[in-house]
XYZ file of N, CA and C in Angstrom:
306
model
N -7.990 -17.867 2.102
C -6.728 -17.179 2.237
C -6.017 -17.730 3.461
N -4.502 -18.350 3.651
C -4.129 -18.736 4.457
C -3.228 -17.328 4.987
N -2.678 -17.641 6.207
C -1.723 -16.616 6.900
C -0.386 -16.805 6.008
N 0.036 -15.775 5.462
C 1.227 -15.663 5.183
C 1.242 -15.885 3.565
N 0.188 -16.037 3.139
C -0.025 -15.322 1.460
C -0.204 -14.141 1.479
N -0.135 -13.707 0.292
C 0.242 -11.948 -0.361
C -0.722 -11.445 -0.770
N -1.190 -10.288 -0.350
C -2.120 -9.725 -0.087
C -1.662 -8.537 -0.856
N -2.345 -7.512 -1.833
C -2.008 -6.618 -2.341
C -3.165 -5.408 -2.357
N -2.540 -4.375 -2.095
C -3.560 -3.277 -1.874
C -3.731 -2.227 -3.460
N -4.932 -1.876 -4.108
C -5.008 -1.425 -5.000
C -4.932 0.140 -4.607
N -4.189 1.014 -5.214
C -4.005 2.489 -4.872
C -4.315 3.348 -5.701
N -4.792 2.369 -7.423
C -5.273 4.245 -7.785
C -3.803 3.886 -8.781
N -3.926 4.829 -9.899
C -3.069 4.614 -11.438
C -2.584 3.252 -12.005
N -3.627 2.043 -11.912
C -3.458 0.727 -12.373
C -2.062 0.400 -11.393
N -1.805 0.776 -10.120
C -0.420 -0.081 -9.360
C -1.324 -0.308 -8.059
N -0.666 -1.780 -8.066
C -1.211 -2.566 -6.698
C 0.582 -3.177 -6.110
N 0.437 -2.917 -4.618
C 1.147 -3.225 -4.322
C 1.073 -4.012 -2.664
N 2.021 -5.119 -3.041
C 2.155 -5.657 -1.784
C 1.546 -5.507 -0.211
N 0.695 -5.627 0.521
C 0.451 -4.888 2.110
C 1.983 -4.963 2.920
N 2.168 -6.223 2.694
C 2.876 -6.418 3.644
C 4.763 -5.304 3.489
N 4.788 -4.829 2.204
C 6.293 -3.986 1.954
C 5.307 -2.255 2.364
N 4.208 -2.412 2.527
C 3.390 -0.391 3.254
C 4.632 -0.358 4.398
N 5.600 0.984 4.223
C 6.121 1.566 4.954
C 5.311 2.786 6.328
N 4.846 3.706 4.903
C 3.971 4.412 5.557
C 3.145 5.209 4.640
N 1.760 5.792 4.732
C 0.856 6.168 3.866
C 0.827 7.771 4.207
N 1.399 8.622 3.506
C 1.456 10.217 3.527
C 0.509 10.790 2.768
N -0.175 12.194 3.501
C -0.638 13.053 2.621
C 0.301 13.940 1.825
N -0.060 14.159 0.544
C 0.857 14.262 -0.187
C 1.337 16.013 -0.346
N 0.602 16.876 0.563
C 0.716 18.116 0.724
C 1.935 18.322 2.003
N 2.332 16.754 2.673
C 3.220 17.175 4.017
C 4.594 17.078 3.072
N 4.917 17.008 2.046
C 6.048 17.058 1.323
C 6.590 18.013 1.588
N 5.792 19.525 0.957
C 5.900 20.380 0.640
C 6.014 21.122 1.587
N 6.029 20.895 2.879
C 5.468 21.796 4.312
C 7.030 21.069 4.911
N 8.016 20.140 4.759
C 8.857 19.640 5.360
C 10.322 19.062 4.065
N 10.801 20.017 4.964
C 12.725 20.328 4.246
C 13.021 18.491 4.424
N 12.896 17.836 5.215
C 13.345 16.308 5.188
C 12.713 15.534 4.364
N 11.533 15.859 4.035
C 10.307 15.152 3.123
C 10.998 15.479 1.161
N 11.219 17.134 1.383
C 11.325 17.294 -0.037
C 12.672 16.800 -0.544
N 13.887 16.939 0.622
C 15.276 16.176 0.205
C 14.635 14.293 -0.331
N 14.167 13.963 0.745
C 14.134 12.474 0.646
C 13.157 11.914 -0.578
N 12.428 13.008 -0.808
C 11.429 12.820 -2.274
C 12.695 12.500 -3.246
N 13.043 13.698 -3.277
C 14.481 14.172 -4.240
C 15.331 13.152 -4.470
N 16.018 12.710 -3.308
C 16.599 12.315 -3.407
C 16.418 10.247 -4.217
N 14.740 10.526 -3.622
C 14.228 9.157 -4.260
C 14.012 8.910 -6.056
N 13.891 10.524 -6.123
C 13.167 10.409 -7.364
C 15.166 10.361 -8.573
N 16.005 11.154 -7.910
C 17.342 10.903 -8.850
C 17.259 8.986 -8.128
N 16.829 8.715 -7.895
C 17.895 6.730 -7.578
C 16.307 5.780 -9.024
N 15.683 6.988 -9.486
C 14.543 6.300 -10.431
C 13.383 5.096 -9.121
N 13.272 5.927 -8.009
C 12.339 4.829 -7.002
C 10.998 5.744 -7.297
N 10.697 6.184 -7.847
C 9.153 6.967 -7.913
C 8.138 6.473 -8.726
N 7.124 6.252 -8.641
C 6.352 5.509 -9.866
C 4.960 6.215 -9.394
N 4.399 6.547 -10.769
C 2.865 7.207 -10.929
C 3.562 8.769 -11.029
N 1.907 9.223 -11.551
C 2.355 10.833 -11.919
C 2.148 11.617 -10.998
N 3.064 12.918 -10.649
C 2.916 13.380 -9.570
C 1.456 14.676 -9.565
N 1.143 15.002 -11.033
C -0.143 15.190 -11.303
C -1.396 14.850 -10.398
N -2.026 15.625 -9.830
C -3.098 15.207 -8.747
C -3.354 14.234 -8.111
N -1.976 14.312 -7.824
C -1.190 13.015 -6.718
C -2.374 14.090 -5.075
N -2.733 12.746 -4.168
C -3.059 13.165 -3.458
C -2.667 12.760 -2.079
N -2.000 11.288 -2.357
C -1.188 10.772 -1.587
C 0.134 10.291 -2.060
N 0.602 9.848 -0.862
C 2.370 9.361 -0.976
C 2.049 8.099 -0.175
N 2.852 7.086 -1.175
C 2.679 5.276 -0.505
C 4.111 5.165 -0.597
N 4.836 4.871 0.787
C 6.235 4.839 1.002
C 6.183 3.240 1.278
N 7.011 2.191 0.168
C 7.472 1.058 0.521
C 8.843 0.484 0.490
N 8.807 -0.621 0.676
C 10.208 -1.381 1.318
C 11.270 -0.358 -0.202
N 10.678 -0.585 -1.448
C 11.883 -0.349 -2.736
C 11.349 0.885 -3.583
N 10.259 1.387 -3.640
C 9.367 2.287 -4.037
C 8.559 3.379 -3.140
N 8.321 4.466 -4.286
C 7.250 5.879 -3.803
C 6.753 5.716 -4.815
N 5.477 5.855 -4.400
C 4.056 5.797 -5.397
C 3.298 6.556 -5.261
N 3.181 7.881 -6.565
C 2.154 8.985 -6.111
C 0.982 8.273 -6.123
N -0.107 8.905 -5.659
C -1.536 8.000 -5.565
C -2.553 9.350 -5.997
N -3.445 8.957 -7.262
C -4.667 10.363 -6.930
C -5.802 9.737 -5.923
N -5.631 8.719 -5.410
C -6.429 7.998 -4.275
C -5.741 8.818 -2.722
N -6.998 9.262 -1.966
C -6.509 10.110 -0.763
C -6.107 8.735 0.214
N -5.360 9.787 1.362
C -4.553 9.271 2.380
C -5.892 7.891 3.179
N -7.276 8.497 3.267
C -8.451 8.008 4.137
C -9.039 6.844 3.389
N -8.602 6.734 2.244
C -9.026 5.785 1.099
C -7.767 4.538 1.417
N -6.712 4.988 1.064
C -5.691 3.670 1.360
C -5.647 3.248 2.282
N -5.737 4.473 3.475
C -6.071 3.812 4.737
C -6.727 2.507 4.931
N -8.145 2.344 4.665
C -9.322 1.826 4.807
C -8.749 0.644 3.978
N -8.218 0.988 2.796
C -8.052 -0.589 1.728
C -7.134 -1.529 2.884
N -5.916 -0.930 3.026
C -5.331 -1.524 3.817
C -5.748 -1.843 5.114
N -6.446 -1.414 5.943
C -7.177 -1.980 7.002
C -7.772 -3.107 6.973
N -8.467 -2.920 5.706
C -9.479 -4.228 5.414
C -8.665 -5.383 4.790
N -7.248 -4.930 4.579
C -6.333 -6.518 4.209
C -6.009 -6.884 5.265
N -5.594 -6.004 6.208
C -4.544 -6.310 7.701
C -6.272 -6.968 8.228
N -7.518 -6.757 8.382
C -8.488 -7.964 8.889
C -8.843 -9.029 8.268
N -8.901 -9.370 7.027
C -8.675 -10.276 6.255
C -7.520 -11.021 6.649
N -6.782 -10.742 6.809
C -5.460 -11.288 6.724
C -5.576 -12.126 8.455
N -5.998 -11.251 9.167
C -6.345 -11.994 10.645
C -7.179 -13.194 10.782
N -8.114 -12.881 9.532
C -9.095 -14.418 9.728
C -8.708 -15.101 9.752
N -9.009 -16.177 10.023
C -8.935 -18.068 10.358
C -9.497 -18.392 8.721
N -8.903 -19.360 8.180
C -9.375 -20.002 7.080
C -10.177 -21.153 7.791
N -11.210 -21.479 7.506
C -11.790 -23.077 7.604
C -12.252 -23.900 6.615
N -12.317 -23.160 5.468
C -12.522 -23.875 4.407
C -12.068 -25.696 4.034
N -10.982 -25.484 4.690
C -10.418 -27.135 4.508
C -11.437 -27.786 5.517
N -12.031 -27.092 6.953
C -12.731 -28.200 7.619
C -13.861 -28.040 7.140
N -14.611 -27.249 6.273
C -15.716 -27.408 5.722
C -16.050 -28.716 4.491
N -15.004 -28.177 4.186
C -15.237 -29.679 2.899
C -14.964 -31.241 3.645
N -14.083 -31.256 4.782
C -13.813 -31.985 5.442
C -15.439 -32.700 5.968
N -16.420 -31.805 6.753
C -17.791 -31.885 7.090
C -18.608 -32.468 5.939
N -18.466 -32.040 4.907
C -19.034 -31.904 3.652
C -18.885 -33.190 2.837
N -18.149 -33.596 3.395
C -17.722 -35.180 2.981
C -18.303 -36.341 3.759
């Protein structure tokens, strides 16, 4: 994997999406607890930006063009995405291995 290929995080209802467009990863109960959360849901879901069922949705994946309910929890995406953002830090050496190898 070189720096600056696309890396995609799997979330739960067959949608994988991009790491690099993760806005921010919500529990999906702070909707409901916040008047700015439920307008801006609202207001996402009339522009057709919502995707997955909101059915035992347990999280909210806020990106660059999309909201994606998730039945995958907040501590779960967390972790997926962690482990791309260190992946993503490694050094490739593969080219000097075959390089050796020769």
């Amino acid at each position: 994997m070189r720096k600056g290929d696309t890396m995609f995080i799997h979330i739960g209802n067959d949608n994988a999406i991009r790491s690099g467009d993760v806005i921010a990863i919500l529990d999906y109960n702070l909707i409901s607890s916040s008047t700015i959360m439920e307008n801006f849901m609202e207001g996402s879901e009339k522009e057709g930006k919502i995707i997955g069922p909101r059915a035992d949705a347990k999280s909210v994946m806020v990106t660059r063009d999309h909201i994606y309910y998730s039945t995958l929890s907040v501590t779960t995406l967390k972790k997926r995405a962690s482990m791309i953002s260190t992946i993503d830090k490694l050094d490739d050496f593969s080219d000097d291995i075959k390089e050796i190898e020769m």
